[in-house]
Coordinates of C-alpha atoms in Angstrom, one line a residue:
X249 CA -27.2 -73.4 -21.0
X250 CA -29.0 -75.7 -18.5
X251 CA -29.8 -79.3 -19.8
X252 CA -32.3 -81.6 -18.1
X253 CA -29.6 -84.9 -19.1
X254 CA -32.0 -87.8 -20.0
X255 CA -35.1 -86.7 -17.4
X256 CA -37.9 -88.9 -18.6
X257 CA -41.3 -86.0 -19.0
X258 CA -44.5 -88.6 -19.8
X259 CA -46.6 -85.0 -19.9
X260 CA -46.9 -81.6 -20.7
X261 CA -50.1 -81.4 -18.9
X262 CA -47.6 -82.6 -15.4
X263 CA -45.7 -80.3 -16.2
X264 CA -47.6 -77.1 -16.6
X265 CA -49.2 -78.4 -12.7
X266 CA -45.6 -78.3 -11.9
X267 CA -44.5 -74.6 -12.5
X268 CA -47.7 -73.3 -12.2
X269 CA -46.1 -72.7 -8.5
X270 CA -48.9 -73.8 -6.5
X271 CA -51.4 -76.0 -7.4
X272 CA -53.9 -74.3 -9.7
X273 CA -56.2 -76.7 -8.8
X274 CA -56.0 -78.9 -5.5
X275 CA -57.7 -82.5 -5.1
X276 CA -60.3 -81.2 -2.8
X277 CA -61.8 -78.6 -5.5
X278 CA -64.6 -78.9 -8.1
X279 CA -65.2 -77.0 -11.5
X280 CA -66.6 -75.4 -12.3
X281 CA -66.7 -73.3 -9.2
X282 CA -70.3 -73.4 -7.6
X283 CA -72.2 -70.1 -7.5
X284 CA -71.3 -67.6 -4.8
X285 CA -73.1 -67.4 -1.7
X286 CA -75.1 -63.5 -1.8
X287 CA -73.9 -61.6 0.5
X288 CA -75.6 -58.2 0.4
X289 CA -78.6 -57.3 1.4
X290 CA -82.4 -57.2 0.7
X291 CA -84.7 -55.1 2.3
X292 CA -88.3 -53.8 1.4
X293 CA -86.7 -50.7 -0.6
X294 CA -83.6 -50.4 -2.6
X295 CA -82.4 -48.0 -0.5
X296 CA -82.7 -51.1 2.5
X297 CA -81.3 -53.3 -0.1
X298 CA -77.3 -53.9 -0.6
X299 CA -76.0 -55.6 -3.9
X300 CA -73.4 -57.9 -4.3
X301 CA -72.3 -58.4 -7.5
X302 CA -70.2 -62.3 -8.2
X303 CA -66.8 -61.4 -8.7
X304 CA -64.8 -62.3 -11.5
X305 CA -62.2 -65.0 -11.8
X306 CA -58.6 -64.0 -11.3
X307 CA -55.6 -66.2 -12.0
X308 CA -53.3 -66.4 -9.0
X309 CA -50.6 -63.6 -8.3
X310 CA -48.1 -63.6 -11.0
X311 CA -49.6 -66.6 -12.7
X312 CA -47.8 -67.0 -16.0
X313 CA -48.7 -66.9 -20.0
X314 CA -48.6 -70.5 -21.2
X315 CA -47.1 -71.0 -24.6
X316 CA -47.5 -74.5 -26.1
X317 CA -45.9 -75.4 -29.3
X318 CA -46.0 -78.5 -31.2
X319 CA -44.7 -79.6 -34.2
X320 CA -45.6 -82.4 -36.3
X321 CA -43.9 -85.4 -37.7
X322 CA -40.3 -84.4 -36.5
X323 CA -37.9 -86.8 -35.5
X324 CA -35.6 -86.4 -32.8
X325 CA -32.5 -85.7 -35.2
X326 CA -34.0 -83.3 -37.2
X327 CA -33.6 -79.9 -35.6
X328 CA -30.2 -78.6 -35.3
X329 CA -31.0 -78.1 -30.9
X330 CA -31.3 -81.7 -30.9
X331 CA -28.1 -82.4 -32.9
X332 CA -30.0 -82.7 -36.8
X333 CA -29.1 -80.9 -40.1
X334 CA -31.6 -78.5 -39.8
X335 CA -31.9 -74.6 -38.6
X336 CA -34.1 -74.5 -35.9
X337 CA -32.2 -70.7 -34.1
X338 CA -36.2 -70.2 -31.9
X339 CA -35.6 -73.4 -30.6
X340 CA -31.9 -72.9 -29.7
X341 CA -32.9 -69.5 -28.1
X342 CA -35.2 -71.2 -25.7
X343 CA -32.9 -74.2 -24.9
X344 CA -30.3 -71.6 -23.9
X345 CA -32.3 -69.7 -21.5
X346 CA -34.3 -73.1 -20.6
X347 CA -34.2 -76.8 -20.2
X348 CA -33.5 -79.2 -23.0
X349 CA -35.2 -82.4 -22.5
X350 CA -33.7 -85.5 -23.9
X351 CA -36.5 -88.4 -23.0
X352 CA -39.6 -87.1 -23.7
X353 CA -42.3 -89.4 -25.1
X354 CA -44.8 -89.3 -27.2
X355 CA -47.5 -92.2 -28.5
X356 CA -45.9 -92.8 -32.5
X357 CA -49.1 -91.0 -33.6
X358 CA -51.1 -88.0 -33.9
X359 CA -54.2 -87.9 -32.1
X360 CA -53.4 -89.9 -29.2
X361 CA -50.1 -87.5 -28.7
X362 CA -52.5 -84.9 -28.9
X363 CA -55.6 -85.9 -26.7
X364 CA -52.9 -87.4 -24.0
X365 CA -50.9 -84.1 -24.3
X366 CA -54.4 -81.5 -24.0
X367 CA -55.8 -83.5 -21.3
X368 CA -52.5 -85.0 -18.9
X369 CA -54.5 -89.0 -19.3
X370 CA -53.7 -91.9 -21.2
X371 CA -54.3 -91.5 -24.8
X372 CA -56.7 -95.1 -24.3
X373 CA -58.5 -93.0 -21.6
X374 CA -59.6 -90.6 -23.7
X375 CA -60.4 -92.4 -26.3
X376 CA -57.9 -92.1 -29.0
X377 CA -55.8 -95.1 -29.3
X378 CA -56.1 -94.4 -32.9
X379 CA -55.5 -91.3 -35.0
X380 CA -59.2 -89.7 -35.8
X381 CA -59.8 -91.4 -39.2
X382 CA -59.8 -95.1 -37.9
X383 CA -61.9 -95.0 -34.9
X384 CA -63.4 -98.8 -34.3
X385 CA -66.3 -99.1 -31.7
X386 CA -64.6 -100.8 -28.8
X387 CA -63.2 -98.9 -25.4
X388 CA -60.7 -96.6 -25.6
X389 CA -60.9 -96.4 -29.7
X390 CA -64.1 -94.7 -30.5
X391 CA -62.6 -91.3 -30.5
X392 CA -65.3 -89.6 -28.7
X393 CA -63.6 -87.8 -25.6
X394 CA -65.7 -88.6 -23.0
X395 CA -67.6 -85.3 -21.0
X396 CA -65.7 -86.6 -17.8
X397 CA -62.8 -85.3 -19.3
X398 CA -61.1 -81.6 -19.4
X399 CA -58.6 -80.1 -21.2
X400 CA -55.7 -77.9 -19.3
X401 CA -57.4 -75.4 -21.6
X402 CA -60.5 -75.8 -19.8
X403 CA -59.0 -76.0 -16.0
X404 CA -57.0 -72.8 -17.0
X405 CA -60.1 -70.7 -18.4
X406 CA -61.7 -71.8 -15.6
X407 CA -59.0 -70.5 -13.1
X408 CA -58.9 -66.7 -15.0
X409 CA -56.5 -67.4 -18.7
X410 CA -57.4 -66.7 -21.6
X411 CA -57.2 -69.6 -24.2
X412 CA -56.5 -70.1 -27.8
X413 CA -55.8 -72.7 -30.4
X414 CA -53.8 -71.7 -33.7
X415 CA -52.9 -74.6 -36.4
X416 CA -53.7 -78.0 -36.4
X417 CA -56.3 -80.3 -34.4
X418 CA -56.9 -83.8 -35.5
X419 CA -59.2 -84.8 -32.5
X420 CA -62.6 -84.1 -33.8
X421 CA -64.3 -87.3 -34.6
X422 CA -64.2 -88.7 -38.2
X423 CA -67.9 -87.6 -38.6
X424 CA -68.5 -84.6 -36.6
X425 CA -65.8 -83.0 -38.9
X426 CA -68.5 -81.3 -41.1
X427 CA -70.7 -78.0 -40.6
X428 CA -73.4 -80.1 -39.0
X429 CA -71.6 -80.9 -36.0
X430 CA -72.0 -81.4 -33.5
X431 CA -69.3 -79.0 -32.1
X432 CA -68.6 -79.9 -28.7
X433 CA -65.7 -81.6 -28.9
X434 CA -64.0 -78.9 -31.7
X435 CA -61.9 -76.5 -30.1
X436 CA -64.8 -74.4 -28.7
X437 CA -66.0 -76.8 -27.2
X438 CA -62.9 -78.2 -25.4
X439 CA -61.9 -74.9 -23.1
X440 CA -60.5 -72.8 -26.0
X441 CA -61.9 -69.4 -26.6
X442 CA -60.5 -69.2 -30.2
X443 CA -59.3 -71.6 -32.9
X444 CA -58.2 -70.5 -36.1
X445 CA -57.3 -73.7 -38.1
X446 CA -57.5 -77.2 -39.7
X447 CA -59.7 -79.8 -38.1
X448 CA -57.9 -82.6 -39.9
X449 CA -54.9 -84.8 -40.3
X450 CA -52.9 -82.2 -42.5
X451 CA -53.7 -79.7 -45.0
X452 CA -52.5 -77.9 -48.0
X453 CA -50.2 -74.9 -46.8
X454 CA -51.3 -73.0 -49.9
X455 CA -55.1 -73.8 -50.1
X456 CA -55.9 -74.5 -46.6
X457 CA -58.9 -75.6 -45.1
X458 CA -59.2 -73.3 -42.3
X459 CA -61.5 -72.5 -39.9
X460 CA -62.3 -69.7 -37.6
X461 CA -63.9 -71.4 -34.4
X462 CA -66.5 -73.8 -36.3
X463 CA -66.6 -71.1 -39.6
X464 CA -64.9 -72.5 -42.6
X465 CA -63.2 -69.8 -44.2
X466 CA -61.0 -69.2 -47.4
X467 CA -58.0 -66.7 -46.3
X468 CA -55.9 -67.5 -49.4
X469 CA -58.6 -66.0 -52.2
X470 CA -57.1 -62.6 -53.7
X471 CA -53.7 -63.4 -51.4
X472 CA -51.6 -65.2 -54.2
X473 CA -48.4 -65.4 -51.7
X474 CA -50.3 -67.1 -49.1
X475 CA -49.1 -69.7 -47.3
X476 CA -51.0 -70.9 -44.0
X477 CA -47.8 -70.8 -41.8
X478 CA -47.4 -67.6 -41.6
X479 CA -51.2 -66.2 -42.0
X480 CA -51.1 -68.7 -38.8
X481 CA -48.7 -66.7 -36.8
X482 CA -50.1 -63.5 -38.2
X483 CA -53.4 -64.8 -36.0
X484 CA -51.7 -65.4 -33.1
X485 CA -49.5 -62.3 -32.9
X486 CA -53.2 -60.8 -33.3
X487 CA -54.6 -62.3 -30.6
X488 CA -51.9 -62.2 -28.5
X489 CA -51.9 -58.4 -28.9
X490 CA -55.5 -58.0 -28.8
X491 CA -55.5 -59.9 -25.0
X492 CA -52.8 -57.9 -23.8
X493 CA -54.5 -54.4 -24.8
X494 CA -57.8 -55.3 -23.3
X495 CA -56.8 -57.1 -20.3
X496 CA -52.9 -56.8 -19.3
X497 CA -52.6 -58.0 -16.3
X498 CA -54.6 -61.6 -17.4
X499 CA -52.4 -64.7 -18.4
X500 CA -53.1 -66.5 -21.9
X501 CA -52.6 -70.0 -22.4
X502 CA -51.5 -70.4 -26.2
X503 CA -51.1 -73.1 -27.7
X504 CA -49.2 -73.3 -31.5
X505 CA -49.5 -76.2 -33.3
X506 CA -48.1 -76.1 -36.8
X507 CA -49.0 -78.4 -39.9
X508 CA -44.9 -78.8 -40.4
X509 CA -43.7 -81.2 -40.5
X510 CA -46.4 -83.2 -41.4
X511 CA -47.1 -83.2 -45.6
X512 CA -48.1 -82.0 -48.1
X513 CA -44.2 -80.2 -47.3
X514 CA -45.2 -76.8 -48.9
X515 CA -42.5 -74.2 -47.4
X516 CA -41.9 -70.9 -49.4
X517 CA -39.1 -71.4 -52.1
X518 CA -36.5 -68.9 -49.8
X519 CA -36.4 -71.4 -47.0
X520 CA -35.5 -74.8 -49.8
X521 CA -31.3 -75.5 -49.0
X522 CA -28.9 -78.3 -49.7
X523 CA -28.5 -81.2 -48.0
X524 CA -26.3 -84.3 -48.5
X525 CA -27.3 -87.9 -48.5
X526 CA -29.7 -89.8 -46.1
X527 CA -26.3 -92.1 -44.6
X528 CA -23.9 -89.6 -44.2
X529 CA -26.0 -87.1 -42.7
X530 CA -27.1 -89.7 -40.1
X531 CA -23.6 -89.7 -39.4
X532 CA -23.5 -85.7 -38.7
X533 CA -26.7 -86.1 -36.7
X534 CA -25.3 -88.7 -34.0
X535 CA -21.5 -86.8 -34.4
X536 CA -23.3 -83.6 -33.1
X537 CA -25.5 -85.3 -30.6
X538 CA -22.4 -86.7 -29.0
X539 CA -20.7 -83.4 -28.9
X540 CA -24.2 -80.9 -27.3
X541 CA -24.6 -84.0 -24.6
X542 CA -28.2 -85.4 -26.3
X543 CA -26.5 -88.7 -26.3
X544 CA -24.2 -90.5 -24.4
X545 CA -20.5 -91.0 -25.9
X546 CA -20.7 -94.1 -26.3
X547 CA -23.5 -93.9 -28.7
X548 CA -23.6 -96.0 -31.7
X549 CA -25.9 -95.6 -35.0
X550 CA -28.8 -98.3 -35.5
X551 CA -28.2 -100.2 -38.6
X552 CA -29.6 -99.0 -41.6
X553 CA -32.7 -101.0 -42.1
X554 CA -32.0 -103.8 -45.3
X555 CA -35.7 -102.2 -46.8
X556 CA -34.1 -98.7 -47.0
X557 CA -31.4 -98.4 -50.2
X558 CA -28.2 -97.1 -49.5
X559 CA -27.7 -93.8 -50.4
X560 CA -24.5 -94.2 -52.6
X561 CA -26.6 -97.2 -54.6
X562 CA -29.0 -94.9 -55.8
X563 CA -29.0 -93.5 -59.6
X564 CA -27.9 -89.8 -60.1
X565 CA -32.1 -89.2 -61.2
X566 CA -33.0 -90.8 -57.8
X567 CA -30.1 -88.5 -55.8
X568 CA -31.2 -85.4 -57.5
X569 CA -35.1 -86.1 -56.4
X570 CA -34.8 -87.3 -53.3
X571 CA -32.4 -84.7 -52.0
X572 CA -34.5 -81.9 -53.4
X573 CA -37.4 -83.3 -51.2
X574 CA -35.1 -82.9 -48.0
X575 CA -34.4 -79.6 -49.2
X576 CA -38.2 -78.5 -49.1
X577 CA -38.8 -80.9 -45.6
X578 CA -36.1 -78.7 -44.4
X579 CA -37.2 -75.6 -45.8
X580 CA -40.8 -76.1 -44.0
X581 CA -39.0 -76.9 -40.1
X582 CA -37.2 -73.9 -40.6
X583 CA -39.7 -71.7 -41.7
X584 CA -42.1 -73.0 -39.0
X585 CA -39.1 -72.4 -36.6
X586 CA -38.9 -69.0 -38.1
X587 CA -43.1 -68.2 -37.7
X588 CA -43.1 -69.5 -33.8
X589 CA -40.0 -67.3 -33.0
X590 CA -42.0 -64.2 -34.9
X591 CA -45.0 -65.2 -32.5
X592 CA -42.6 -65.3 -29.2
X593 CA -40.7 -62.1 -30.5
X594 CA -44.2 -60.3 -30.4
X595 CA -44.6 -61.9 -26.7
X596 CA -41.0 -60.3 -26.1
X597 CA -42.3 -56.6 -27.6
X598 CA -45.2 -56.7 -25.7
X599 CA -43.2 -57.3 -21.9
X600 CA -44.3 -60.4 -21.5
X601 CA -41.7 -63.4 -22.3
X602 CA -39.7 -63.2 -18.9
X603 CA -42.9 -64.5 -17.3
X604 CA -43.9 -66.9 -20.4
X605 CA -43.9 -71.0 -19.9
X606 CA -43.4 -71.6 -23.4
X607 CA -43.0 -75.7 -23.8
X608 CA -41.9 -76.3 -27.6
X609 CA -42.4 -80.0 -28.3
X610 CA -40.6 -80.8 -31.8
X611 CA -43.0 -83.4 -33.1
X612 CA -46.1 -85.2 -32.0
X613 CA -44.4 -88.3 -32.4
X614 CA -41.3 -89.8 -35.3
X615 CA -40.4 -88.4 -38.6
X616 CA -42.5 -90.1 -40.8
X617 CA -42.1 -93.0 -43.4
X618 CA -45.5 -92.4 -45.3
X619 CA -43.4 -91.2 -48.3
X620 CA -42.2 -94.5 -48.7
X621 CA -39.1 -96.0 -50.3
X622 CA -38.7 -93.0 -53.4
X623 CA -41.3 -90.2 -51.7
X624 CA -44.0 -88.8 -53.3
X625 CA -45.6 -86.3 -55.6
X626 CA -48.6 -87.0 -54.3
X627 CA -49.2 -89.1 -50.6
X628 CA -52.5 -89.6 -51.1
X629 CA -52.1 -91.6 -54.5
X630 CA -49.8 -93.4 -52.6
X631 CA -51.8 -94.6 -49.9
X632 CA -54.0 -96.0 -52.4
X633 CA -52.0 -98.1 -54.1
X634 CA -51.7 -95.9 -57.4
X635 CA -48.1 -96.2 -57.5
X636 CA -45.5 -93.4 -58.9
X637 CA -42.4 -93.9 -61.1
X638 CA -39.5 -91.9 -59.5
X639 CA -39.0 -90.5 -63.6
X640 CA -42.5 -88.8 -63.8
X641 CA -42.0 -87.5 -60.2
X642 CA -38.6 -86.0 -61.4
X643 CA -40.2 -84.0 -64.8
X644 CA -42.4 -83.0 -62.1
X645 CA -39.3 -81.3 -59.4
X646 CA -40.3 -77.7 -59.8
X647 CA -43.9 -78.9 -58.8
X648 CA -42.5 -80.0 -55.7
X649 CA -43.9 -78.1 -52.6
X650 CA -46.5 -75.7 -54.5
X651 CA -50.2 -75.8 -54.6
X652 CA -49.9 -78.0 -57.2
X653 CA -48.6 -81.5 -55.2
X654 CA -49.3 -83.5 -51.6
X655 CA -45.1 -84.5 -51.5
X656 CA -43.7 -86.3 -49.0
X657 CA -39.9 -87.2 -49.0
X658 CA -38.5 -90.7 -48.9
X659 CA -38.5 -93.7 -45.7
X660 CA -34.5 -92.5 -46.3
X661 CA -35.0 -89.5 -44.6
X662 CA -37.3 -90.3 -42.0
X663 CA -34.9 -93.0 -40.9
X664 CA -31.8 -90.3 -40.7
X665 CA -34.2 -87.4 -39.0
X666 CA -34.8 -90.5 -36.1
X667 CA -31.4 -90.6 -35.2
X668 CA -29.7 -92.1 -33.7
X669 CA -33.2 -94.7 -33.5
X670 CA -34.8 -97.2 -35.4
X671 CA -37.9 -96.8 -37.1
X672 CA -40.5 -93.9 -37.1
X673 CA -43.8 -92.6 -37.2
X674 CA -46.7 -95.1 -36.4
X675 CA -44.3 -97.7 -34.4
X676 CA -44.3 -97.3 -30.4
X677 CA -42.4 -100.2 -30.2
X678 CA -38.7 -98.1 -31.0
X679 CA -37.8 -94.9 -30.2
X680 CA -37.7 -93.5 -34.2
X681 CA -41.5 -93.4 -33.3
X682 CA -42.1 -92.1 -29.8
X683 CA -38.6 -90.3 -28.8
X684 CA -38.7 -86.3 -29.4
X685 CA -37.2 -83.6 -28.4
X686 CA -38.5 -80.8 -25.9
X687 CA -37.0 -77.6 -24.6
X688 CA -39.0 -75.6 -21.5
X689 CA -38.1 -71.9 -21.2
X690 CA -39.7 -69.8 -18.6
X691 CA -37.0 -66.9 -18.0
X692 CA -38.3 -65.4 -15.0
X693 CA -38.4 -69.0 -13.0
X694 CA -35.7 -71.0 -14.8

């Protein structure tokens, strides 16, 4: 296995410039490309006449497939690759044919991550110091991406990939998220040639609200074991499939961006295991950490914050919920795991992984603490102050994870999936927030 040992990456977009051999696109060029110069012939018949048809746009010589994959709300101890509780074997796969990075940053939110990550600027620079919902009207917060800005998406269709966009998108303006647009900064609009996904912050796994390009559709009607995470990869595999027949020898740029690990948590039941409490499994996180080389040796735990109950103070009620919503968080990494390595095995089928940059990014920025102190049945009651009593969430367990709740698991949890940090989603001042893991495979180059 080869380890990148505390390399600090501030950019997937950097990075795809980097091995990319060659620069795809060199300081002194413009896109899009101006028109070709005619160079055939006109005379006063066609037979004195010489066409010259504009040629199409090839990627360079052995240019690559790009496969971009990014999970949501995943702390750096989470996945087992990184040291967590939590089966993550696609991951692994990669980081043992790739590099494992341990100091990649992200912005402690989900648009920004997202509009920095797609477009290689500052998240401010595009607009998006704030996720998509709380846009103000001053600089750098309106969430309007301006049209002096492209996505790698865009720069790579324009240099001869095809581009697509599976899951989740959270960078469409609050109120250009309906059918009346406008549309140009939706997917389509942005350098992707497909989208098949959510526009928003998160959305039910069981009754999604998916779109195909700017269609809103309902894949789940007459499909009673649906579940959006793997109709998802279904797409992609599709698509994937569907480039390769028609045009084999052009690259694809893919990227895979998952609703796990955000909530509502809503994995099928196979994936739910057991875990132990929130303080000893920090414990096993930062134990394991030490011994794969993500942290140094001399490595100590942050203190558990005075807010966050000790696990061992808790009721048995209280230990019972809460560690059946770990079991369903980790049921939903794994099975995501599980859908991106069926989407990469498909890649593998088709001849095509040795020369595949896939970048796996596990999180868009900290686990998150939105569940609050005891979780949640439903997160959005939460948020608005309509408070739950840990006993009616409990009559309520079997609920848990169906179409039927918006869950979320407790602070606890968020604070043991961050180790061996403080804090977590929504605060770039620690690392709980902006540290996550990374892992770049590209078998043919590394």
């Amino acid at each position: 296995m080869k380890r990148s040992s505390f390399v600090e990456v501030m950019g997937c977009i950097v990075l795809v410039s980097i091995f990319l051999s060659g620069n795809i696109v060199s300081a002194q060029e413009v896109l899009p490309a101006p028109p070709p110069v005619f160079k055939g012939q006109i005379g006063l018949s066609a037979k004195d006449s010489k066409p010259d048809f504009p040629q199409p746009i090839h990627a360079p010589q052995g240019a690559p497939n790009v496969v971009l994959i990014l999970l949501d709300d995943v702390g750096f101890g989470a996945s087992s690759t990184f040291g967590g509780p939590v089966d993550t074997p696609t991951l692994e796969r990669l980081a043992r044919n790739g590099l494992r990075y341990t100091q990649f940053h992200t912005t402690a939110l989900c648009s920004p991550t997202r509009a920095a990550l797609l477009t290689g600027r500052n998240h401010h620079s595009v607009h998006t110091g704030v996720i998509m919902e709380l846009g103000t009207g001053f600089p750098g917060y309106d969430t309007v991406m301006g049209k002096d800005t492209a996505t790698v998406a865009e720069i790579l269709k324009q240099k001869g990939w095809n581009t697509a966009w599976f899951g989740k998108n959270h960078n469409v303006p609050d109120w250009q998220n309906s059918q009346a647009g406008p549309f140009d900064l939706w997917p389509m609009g942005l350098g992707f040639e497909h989208f098949y996904g959510f526009v928003g912050a998160e959305t039910d796994q069981w009754r999604p609200a998916v779109f195909e390009g700017t269609k809103p559709i309902e894949p789940y009607i007459g499909n009673p074991d649906y579940n959006f995470d793997y109709d998802m990869a279904d797409q992609a595999i599709k698509w994937v499939r569907n480039q390769k027949a028609v045009a084999p020898s052009r690259p694809f740029f893919l990227y895979y961006a998952p609703g796990a690990t955000h909530s509502p948590h809503h994995p099928k039941k196979e994936w739910i295991a057991k875990y132990q409490g929130w303080d000893k499994v920090r414990e096993e996180i930062l134990a394991r950490q030490k011994q794969l080389g993500i942290v140094p040796p001399n490595t100590q735990l942050t203190a558990r914050h005075a807010e966050i109950a000790a696990w061992d103070s808790l009721n048995a009620e209280q230990k019972e919920l809460f560690a059946y919503m770990m079991e369903i968080y980790a049921g939903y990494l794994s099975q995501t795991d599980y859908n991106a390595g069926r989407v990469l095995d498909a890649i593998e089928q088709l001849g095509q992984l040795d020369n595949t940059l896939v970048m796996y990014i596990v999180g868009d920025n900290g686990a998150s603490s939105e569940g609050q102190m005891q979780g949640s049945l439903n997160e959005i009651a939460t948020i608005n102050g309509i408070p739950e009593d840990y006993r009616q969430v409990l009559a309520r367990k079997d609920d848990l994870g169906t179409w039927k709740t918006h869950n979320h698991y407790p602070i606890g949890w968020a604070h043991a999936m961050d180790t061996p940090f403080q804090y977590a989603k929504m605060f770039a001042s620690h690392y709980g927030g902006t540290r996550n893991g990374l892992v770049i495979s590209w078998p043919s180059r590394i």
